[in-house]
Short mmCIF file of C-alpha atoms in Angstrom, two decimals:
data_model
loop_
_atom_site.label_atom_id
_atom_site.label_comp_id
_atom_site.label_asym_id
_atom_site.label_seq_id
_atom_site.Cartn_x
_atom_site.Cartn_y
_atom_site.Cartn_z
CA UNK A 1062 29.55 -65.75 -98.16
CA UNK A 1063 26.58 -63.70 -97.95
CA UNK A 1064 24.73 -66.51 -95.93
CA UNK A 1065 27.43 -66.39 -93.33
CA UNK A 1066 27.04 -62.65 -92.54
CA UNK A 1067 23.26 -63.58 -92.20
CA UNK A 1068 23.77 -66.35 -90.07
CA UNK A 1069 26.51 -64.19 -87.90
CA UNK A 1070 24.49 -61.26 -87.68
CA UNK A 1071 21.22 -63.41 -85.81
CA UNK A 1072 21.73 -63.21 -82.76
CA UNK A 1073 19.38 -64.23 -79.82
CA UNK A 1074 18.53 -60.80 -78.94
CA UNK A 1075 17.11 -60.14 -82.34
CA UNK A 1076 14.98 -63.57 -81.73
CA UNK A 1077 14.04 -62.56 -78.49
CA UNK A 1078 12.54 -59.13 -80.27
CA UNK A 1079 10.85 -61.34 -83.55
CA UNK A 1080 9.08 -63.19 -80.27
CA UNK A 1081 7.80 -59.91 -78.53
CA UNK A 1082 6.89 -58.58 -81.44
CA UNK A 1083 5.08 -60.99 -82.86
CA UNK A 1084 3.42 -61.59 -79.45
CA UNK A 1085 2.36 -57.74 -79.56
CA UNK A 1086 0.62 -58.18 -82.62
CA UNK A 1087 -0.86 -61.28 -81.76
CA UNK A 1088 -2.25 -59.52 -78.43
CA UNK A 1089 -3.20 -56.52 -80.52
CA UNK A 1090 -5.59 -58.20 -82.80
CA UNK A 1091 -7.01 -60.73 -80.45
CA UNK A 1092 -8.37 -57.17 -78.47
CA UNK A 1093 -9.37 -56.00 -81.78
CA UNK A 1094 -11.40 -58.49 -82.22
CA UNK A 1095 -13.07 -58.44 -78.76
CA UNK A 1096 -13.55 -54.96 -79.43
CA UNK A 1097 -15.14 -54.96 -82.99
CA UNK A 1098 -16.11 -57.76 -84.35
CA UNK A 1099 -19.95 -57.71 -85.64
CA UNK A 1100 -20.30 -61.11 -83.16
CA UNK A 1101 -19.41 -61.54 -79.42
CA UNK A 1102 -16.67 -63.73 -79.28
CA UNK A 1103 -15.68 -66.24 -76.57
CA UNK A 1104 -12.15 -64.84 -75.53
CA UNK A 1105 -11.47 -68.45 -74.04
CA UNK A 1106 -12.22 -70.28 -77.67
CA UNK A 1107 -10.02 -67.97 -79.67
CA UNK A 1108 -7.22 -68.43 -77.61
CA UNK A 1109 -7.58 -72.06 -77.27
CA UNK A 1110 -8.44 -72.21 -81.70
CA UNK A 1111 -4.95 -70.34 -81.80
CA UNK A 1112 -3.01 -72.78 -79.20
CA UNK A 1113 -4.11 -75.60 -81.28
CA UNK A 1114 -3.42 -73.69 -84.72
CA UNK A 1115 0.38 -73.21 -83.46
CA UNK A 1116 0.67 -76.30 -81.80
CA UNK A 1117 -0.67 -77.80 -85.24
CA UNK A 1118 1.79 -76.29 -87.23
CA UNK A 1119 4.91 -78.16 -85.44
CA UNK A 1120 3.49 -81.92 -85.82
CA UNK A 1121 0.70 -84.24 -85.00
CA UNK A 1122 1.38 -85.23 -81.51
CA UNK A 1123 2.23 -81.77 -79.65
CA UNK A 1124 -0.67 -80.84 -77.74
CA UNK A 1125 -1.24 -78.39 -75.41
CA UNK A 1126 -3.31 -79.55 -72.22
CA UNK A 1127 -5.29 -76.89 -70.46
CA UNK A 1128 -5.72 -76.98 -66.91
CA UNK A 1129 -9.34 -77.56 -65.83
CA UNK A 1130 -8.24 -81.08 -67.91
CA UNK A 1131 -4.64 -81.81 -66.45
CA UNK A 1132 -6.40 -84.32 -63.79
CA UNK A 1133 -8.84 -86.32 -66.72
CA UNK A 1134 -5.11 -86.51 -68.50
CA UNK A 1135 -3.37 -88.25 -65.85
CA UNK A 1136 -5.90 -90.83 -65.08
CA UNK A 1137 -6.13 -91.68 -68.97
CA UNK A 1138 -2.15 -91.57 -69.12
CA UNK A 1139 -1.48 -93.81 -65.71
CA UNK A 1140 -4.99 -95.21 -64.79
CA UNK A 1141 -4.69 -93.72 -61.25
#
């Protein structure tokens, strides 16, 4: 009974704000970082490390394909 009031009471709103929030934090420490860390940092690498991490987490074969390699992708995918 107590897992149905839990399950009623989710709504998407409340998953839309877990997102945001966890995005905020996410945003919050990747500045900290850039800001203090004892070593400069390449912004680009951390982002990419924490793509991968995420991307990781879900399975084996999700992976995210950056942009400046979308055209390398194709011709290894279709040959053209």
């Amino acid at each position: 009974m107590v897992m149905l009031v839990i399950l009623v009471a989710y709504k998407p709103v409340d998953r839309l704000f877990e997102i945001q929030k966890n995005l905020d934090i996410f945003a919050t420490l990747y500045k900290e970082i850039n800001t203090y860390y004892v070593d400069e940092v390449n912004p680009n690498t951390i982002i990419k490390v924490g793509i991968d991490a995420m991307l990781n987490s879900l399975d084996p074969y999700t992976n995210y394909i950056p942009e400046d390699e979308i055209e390398d992708y194709r011709t290894m995918t279709t040959g053209q």
